[in-house]
Short mmCIF file of C-alpha atoms and ligand atoms in Angstrom, two decimals:
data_model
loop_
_atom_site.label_atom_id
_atom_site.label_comp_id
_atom_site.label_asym_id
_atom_site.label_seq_id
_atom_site.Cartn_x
_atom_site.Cartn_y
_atom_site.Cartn_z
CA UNK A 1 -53.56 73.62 -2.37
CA UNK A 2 -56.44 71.61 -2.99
CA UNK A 3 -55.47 71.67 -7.22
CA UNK A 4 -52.11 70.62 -6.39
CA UNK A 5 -53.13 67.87 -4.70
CA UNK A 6 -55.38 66.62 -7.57
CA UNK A 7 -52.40 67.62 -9.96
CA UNK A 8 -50.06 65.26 -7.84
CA UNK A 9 -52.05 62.42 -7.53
CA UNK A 10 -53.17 63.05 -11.56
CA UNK A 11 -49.52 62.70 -11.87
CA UNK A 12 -48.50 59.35 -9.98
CA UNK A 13 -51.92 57.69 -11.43
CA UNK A 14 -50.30 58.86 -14.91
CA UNK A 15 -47.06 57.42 -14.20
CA UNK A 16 -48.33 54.16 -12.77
CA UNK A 17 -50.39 53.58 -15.71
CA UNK A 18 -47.28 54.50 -17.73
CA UNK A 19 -44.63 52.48 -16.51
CA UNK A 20 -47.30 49.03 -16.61
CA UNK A 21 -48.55 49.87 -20.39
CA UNK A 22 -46.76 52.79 -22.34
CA UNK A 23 -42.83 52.55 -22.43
CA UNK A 24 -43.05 56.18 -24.44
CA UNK A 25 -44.40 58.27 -21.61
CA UNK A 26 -42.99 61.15 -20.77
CA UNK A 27 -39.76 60.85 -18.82
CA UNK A 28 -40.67 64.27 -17.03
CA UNK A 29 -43.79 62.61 -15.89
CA UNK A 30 -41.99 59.46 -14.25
CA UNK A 31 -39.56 62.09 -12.81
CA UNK A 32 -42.32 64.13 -11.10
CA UNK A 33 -44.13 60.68 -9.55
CA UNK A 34 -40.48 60.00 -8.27
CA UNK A 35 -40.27 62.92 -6.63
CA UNK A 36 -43.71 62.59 -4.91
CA UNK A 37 -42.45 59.46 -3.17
CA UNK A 38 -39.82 61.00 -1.72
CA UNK A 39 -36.96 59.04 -3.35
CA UNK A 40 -35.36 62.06 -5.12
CA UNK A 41 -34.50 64.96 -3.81
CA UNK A 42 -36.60 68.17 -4.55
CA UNK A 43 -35.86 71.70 -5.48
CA UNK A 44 -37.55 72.85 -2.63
CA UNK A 45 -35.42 70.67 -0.27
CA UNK A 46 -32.51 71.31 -2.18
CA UNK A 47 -33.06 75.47 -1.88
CA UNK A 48 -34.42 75.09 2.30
CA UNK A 49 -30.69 72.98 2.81
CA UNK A 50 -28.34 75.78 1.21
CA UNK A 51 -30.30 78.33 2.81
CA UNK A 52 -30.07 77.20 6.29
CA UNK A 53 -25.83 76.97 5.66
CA UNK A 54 -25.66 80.27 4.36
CA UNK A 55 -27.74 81.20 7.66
CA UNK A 56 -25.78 79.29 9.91
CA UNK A 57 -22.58 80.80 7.97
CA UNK A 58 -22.98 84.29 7.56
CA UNK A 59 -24.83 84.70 11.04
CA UNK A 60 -23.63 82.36 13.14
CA UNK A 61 -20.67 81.34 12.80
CA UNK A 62 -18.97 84.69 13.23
CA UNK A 63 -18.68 84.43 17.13
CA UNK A 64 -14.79 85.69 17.91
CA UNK A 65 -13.80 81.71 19.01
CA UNK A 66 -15.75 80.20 15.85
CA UNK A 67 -15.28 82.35 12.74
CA UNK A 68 -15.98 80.84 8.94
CA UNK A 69 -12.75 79.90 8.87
CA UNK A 70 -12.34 77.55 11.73
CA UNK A 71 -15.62 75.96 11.21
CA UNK A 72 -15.29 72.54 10.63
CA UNK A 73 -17.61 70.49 8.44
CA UNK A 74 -19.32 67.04 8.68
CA UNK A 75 -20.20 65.70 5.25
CA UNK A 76 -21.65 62.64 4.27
CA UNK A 77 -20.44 58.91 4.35
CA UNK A 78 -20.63 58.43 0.53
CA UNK A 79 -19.12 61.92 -0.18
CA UNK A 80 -15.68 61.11 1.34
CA UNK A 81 -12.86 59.86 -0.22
CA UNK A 82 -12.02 56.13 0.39
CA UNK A 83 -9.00 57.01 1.37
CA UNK A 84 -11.41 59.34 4.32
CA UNK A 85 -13.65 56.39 4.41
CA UNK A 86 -10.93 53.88 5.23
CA UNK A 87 -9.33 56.76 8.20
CA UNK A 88 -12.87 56.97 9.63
CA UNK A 89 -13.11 52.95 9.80
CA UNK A 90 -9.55 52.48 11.44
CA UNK A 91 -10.20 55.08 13.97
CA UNK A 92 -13.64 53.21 15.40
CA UNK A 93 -11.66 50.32 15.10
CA UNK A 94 -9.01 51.71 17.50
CA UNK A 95 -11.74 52.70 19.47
CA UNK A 96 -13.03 49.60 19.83
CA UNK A 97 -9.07 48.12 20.75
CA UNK A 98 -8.31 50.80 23.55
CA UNK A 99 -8.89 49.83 26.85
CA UNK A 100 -12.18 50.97 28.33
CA UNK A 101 -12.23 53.51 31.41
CA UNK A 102 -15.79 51.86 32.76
CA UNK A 103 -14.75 50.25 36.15
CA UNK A 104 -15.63 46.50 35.65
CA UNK A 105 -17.86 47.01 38.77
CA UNK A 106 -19.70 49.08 37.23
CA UNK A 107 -20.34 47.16 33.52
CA UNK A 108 -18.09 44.13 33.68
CA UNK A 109 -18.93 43.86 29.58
CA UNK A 110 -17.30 46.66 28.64
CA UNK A 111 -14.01 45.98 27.01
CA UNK A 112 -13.32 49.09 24.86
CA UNK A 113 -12.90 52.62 25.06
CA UNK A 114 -16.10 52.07 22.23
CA UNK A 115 -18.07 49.93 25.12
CA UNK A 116 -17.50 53.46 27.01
CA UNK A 117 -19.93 55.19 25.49
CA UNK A 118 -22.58 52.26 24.78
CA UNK A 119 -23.00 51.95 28.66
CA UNK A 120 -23.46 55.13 29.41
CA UNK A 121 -26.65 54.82 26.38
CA UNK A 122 -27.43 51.97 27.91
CA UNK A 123 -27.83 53.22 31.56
CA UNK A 124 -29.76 56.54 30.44
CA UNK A 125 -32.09 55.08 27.50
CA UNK A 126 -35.22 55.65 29.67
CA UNK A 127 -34.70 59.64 30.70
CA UNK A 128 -32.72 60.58 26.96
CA UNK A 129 -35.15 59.52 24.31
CA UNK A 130 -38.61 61.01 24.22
CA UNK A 131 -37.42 64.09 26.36
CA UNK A 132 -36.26 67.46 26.69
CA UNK A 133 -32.47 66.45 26.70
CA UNK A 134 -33.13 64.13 23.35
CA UNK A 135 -31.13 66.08 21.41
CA UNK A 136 -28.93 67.62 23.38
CA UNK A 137 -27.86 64.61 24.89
CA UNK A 138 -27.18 62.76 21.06
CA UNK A 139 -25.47 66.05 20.04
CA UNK A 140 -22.86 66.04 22.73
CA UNK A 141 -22.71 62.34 22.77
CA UNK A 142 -21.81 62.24 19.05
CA UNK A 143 -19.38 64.76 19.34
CA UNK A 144 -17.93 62.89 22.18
CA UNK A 145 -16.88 60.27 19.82
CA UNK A 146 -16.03 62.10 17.56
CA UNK A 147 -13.91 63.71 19.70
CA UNK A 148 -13.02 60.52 20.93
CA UNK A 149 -11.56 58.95 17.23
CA UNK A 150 -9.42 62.24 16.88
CA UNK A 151 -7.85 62.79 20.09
CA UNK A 152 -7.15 58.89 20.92
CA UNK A 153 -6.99 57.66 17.44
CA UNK A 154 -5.15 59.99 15.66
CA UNK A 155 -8.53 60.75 13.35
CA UNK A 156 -7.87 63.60 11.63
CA UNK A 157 -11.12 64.30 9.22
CA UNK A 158 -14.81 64.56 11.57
CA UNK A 159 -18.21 62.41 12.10
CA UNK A 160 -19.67 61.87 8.62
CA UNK A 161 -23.36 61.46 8.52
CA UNK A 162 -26.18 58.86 6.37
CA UNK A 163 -28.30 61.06 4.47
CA UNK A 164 -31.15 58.52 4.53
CA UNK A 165 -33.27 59.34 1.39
CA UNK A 166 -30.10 58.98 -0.26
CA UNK A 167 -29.93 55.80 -0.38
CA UNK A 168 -33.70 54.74 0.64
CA UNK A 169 -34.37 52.15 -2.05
CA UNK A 170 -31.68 49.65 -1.12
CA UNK A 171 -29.32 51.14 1.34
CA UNK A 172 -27.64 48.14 1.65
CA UNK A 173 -26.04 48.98 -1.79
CA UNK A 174 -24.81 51.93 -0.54
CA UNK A 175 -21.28 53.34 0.26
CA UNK A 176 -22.07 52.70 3.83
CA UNK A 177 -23.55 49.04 3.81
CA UNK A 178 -22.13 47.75 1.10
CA UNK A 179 -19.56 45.35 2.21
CA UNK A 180 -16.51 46.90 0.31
CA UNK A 181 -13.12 47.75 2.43
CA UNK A 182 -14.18 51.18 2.62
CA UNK A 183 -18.00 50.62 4.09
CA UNK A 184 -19.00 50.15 7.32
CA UNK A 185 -19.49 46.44 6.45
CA UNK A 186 -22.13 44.68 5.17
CA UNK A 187 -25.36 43.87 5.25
CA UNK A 188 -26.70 40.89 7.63
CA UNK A 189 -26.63 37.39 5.79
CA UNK A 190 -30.25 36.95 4.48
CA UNK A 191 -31.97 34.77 6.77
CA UNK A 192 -35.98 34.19 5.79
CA UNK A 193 -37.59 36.24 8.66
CA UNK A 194 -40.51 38.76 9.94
CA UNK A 195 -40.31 42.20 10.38
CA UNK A 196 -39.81 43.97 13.67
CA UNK A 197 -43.37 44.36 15.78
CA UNK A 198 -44.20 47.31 18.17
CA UNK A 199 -45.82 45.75 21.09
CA UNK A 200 -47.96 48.01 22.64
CA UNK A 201 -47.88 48.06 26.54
CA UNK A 202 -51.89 46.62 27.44
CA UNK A 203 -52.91 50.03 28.92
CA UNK A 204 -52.33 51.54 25.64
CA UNK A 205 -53.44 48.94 23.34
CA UNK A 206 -54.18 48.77 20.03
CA UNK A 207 -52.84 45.33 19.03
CA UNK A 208 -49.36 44.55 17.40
CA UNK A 209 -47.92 46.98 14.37
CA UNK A 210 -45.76 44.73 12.17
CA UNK A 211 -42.92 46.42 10.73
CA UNK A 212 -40.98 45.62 6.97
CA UNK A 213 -38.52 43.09 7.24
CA UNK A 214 -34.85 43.79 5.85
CA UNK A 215 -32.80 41.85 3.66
CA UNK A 216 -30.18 40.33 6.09
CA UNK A 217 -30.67 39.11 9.02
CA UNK A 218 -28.10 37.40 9.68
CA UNK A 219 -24.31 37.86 11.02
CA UNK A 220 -22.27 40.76 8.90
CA UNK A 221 -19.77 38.88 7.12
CA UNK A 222 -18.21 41.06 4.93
CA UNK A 223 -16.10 44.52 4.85
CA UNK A 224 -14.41 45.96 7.86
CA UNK A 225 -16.70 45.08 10.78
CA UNK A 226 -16.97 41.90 9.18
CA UNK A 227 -17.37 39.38 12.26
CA UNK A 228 -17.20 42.37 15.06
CA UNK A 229 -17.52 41.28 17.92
CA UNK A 230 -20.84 42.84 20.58
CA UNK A 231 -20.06 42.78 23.87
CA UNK A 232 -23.01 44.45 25.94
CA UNK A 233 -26.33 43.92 25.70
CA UNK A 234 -28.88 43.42 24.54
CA UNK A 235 -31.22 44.91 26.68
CA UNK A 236 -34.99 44.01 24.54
CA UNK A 237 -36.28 44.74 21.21
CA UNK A 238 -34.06 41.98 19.28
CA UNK A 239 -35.56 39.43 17.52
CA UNK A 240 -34.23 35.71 18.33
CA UNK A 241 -31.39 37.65 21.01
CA UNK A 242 -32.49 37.18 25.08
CA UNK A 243 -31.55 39.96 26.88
CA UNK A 244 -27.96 39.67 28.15
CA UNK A 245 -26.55 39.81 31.82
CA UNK A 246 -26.82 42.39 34.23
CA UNK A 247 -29.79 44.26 32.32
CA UNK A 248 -27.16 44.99 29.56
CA UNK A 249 -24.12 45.87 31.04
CA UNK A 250 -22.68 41.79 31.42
CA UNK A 251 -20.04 40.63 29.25
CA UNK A 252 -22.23 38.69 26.63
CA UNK A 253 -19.98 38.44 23.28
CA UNK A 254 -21.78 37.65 20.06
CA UNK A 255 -21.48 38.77 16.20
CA UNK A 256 -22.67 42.16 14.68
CA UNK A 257 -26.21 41.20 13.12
CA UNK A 258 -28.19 43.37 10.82
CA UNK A 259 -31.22 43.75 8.22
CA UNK A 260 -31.21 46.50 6.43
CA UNK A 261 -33.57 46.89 3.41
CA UNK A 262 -35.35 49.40 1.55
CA UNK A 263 -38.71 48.79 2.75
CA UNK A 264 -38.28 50.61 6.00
CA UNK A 265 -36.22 53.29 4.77
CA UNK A 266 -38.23 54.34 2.24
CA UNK A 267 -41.16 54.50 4.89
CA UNK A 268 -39.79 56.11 7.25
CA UNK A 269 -36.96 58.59 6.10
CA UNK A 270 -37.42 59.33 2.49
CA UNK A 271 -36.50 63.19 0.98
CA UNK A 272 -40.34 64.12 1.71
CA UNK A 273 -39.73 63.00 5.56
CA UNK A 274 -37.04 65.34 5.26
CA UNK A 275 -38.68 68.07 3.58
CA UNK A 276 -41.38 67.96 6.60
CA UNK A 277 -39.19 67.70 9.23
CA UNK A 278 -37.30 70.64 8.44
CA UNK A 279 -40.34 73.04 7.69
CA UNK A 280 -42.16 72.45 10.92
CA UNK A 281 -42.76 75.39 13.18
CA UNK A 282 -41.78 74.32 16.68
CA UNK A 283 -39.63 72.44 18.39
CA UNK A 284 -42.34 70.31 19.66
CA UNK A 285 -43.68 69.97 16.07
CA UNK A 286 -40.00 69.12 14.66
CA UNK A 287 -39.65 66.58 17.45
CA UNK A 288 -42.92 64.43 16.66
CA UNK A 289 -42.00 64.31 12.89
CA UNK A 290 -38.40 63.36 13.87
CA UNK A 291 -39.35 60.71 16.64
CA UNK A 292 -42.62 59.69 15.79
CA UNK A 293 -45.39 58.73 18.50
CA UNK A 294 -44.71 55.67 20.74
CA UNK A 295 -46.04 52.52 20.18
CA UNK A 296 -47.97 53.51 16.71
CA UNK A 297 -47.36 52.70 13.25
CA UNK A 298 -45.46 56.44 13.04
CA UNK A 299 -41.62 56.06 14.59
CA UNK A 300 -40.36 58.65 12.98
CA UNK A 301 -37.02 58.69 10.99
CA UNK A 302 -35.25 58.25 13.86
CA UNK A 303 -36.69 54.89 14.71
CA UNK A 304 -37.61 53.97 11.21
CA UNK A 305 -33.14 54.16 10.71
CA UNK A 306 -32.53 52.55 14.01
CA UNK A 307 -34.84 49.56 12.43
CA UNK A 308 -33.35 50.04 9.04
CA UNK A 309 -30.40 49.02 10.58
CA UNK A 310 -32.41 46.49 12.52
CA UNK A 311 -30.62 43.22 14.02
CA UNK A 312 -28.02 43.01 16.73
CA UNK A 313 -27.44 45.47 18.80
CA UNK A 314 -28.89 47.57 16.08
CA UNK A 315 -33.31 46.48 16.67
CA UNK A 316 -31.89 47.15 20.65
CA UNK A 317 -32.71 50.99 21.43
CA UNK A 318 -30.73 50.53 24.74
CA UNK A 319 -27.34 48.62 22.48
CA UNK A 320 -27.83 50.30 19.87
CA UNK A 321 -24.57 52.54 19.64
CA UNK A 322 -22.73 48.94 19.36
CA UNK A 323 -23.31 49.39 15.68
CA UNK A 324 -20.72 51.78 14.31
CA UNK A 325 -23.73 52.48 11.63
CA UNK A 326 -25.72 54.35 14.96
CA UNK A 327 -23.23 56.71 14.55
CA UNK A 328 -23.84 57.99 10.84
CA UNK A 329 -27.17 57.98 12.00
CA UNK A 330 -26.83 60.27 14.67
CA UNK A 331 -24.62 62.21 12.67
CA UNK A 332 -27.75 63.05 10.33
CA UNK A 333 -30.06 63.21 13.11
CA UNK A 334 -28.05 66.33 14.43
CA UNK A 335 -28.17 67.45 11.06
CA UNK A 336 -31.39 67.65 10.84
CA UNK A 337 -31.89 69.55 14.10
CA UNK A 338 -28.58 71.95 13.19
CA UNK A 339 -30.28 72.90 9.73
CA UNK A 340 -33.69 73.37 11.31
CA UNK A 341 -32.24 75.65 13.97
CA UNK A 342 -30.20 77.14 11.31
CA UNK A 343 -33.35 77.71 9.33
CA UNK A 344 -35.52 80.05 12.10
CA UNK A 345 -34.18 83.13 10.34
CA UNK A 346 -31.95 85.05 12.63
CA UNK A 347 -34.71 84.23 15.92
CA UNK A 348 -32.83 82.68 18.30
CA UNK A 349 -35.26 80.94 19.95
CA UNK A 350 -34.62 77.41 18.11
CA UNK A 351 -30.96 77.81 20.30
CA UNK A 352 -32.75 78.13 23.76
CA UNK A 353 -36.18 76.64 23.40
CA UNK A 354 -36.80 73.29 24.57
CA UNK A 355 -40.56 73.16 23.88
CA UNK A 356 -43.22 72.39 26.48
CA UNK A 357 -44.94 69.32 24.32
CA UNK A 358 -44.85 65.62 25.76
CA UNK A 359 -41.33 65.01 24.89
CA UNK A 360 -40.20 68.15 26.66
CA UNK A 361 -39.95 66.49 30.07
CA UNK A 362 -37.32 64.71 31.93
CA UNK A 363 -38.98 61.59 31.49
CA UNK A 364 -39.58 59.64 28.31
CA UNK A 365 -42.67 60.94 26.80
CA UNK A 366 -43.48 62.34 30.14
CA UNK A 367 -44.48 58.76 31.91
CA UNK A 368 -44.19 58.92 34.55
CA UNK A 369 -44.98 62.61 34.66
CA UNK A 370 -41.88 65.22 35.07
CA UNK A 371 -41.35 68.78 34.84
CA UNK A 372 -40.31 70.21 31.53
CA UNK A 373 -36.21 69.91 30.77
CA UNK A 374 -34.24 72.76 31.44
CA UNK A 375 -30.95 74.42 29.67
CA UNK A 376 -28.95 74.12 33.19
CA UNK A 377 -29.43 70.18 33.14
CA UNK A 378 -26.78 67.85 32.86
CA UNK A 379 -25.89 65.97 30.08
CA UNK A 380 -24.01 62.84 31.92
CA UNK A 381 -21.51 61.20 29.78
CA UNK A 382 -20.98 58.67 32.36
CA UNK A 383 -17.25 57.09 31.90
CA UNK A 384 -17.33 57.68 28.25
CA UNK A 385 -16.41 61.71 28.25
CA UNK A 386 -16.77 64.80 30.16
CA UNK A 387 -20.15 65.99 31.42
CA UNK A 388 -21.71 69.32 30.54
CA UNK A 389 -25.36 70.91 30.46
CA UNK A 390 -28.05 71.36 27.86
CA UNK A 391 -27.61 75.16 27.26
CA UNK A 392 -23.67 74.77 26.60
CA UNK A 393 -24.77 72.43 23.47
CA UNK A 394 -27.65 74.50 21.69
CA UNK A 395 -25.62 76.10 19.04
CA UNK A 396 -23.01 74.04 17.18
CA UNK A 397 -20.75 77.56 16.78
CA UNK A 398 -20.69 78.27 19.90
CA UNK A 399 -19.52 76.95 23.13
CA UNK A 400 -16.82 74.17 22.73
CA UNK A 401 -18.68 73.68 19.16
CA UNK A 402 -17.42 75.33 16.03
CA UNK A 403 -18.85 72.70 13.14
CA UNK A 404 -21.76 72.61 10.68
CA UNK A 405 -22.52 69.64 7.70
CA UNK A 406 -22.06 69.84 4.00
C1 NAG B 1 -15.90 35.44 9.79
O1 NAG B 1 -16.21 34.25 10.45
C2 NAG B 1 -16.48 33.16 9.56
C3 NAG B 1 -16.97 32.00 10.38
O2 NAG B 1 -16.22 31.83 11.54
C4 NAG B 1 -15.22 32.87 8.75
O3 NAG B 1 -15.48 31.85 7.83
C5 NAG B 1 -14.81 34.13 7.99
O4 NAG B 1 -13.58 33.92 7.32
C6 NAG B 1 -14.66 35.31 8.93
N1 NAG B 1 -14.46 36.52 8.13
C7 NAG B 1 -13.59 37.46 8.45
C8 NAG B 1 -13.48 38.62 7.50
O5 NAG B 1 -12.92 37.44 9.46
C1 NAG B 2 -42.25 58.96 2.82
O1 NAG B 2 -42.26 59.22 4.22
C2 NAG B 2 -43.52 59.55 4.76
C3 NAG B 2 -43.31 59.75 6.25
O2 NAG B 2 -42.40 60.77 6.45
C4 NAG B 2 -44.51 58.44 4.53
O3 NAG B 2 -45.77 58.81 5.02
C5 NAG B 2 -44.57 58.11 3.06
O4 NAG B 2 -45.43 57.00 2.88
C6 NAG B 2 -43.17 57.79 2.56
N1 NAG B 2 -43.16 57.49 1.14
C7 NAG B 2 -43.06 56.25 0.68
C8 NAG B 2 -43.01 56.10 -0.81
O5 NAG B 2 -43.02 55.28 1.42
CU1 CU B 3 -30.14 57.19 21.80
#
């Protein structure tokens, strides 16, 4: 171990010194520094990934209701069509055209069928994130919508995902950001501007953790969610946006902001991220590498994308499914828990154990303190979609599931 590590940092300090003074180095030496900082993606990774689909193929999905050949397959944003792109893109938009089922007594700003589903985030961020129903919840929520785009919209193809190393330098040049007809729209106009800054509460203290800043900033102004309109929210956690109405849920319509950049991505969710995440242990383990510790410099991948995406309703936790991006983002989230539960080898435990760390509780990251989260709790989908419980979603090939990713 310990000559490896000399070997790698040998290597980087070779290839630093290389690409400043000697144009003629090595190309295999550049290659392997590259690969240390995460921004391409490794053999290793490469072998764990098609491993845990030939697991999740050959041994799971052979239950009588979900055999191979029913399973459907999520794939990623940049690996569809535009023709699939452009299907994907019409069916939020329908989404976001239908009338919503949330009563207007309930959350008089929501004016969509899309607005469904952001309430019902927005009423449960405290008890969902940093809890034993974390990913549950986002798994069943996700394939709400999807179900959602097919069923009302007439979406035939399923949720793609953002593999976030893939694009970690810049992934505002990327298939999904970039601004073209067939993206998710752009990036936020560049406005000069400060990063996003974890406040810590004063009993846990510290002093302020400045984030990267993106690139944008500003109102999205190009592709198909060019000028989209936000109705709920925000609720906190968005720079130069007050907190709307009704702690979220008043009608408070502004434009789609963002500020996405490469700075944060690259911290946070780059191929070695990745390549941790999915070798951990435990469920407990895989949960602190995904989510990160509260109110420290480490916020996972999962908050390092949600501030990749950054601006408004995106920097807003509570909002944040008002982006259509939160979605491809979730999408790879469950990914990343489907191939690490794919990847325990034939144990079954990753499909029943909810761990018994800090984020195992009912309450986020057991403040105030709970008891642990259980497979016969609810999932509540609010107005958005039908309800079920924690141990119906454990397995995506079982249950009402029968789908894996690409
Ligand atoms: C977005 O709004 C701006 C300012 O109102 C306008 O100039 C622009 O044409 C709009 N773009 C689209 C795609 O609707
Ligand atoms: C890659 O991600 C890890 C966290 O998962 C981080 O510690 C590391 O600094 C990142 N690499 C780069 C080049 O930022
Ligand atoms: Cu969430």
């Amino acid at each position: 171990m310990k000559v490896a590590a000399v070997l790698v940092s040998a290597f980087v300090a070779t290839a630093a010194a290389a690409a400043a003074h000697l144009p003629s180095a090595p190309q295999e030496v550049i290659q392997r520094a590259t690969v240390d900082n995460g921004l391409v993606e490794s053999d290793q990774l490469k072998k764990l990934i098609e491993e845990a689909k030939a697991q999740a193929i050959e041994q799971r999905g052979v239950t009588p209701a979900c055999t191979v050949s029913k399973l459907s397959f999520r794939r990623e944003y940049g690996s569809l069509s535009t023709k699939e792109r452009l299907d994907y893109v019409n069916a939020v938009k329908c989404l976001q055209k239908k009338p919503a089922r949330t009563p207007a007594s309930v959350a008089p700003g929501a004016k969509s069928r899309f607005d469904d589903f952001i309430v019902t985030h927005i009423q449960q961020t405290l008890s969902i994130h940093f809890s034993g129903i974390f990913q549950p919840w986002h798994r069943w929520f996700t394939y709400q919508y999807e179900k959602a785009l097919r069923d009302e919209c007439g979406y035939k193809g399923y949720q793609p995902y953002w593999d976030w190393p893939k694009y970690a330098s810049a992934p505002q040049d990327s298939p999904i950001f970039n601004g073209d007809p067939y993206s998710l729209g752009g990036n936020g106009q560049y406005i000069p501007h400060e990063g996003p800054v974890i406040v810590p509460p004063p009993e846990i203290g510290g002093g302020n953790i400045p984030l990267p800043a993106g690139v944008g900033g500003g109102f999205v102004t190009t592709g198909p969610f060019a000028n989209m309109t936000v109705n709920l929210g925000p609720v906190g956690g968005t720079a130069d946006t007050a907190p709307g109405p009704l702690g979220g849920l008043g009608y408070n319509p502004r434009g789609l902001k963002r500020d996405l950049g490469g700075a944060m991505n690259t911290r946070y969710a780059n191929y070695t991220t990745v390549l941790t995440l999915l070798t951990q242990p435990t469920i407990d383990k895989f949960r602190h590498v995904s989510e990160g510790v509260p109110y420290t410099v480490e916020i996972g991948p999962h908050g390092g994308i949600h501030y990749t995406i950054g601006g408004d309703p995106g920097g807003d936790l509570f909002t944040s499914p008002g982006d259509p991006a939160f979605w491809v983002h979730h999408g790879q989230m469950d990914r990343m828990w489907t191939l690490w539960q794919a990847l325990g080898l034939g144990s079954s435990t990753r499909y029943t154990d909810l761990g018994s760390g800090n984020f195992a509780h009912i309450t986020w990251a057991n403040q105030p303190a709970s008891r642990l989260a259980k497979l016969t709790d609810v999932i509540d989908m609010g107005y958005a979609a039908p309800s079920t419980t924690i141990g119906h979603v454990m397995s995506t090939t079982e249950g009402e599931f029968c789908y894996f990713y690409l």
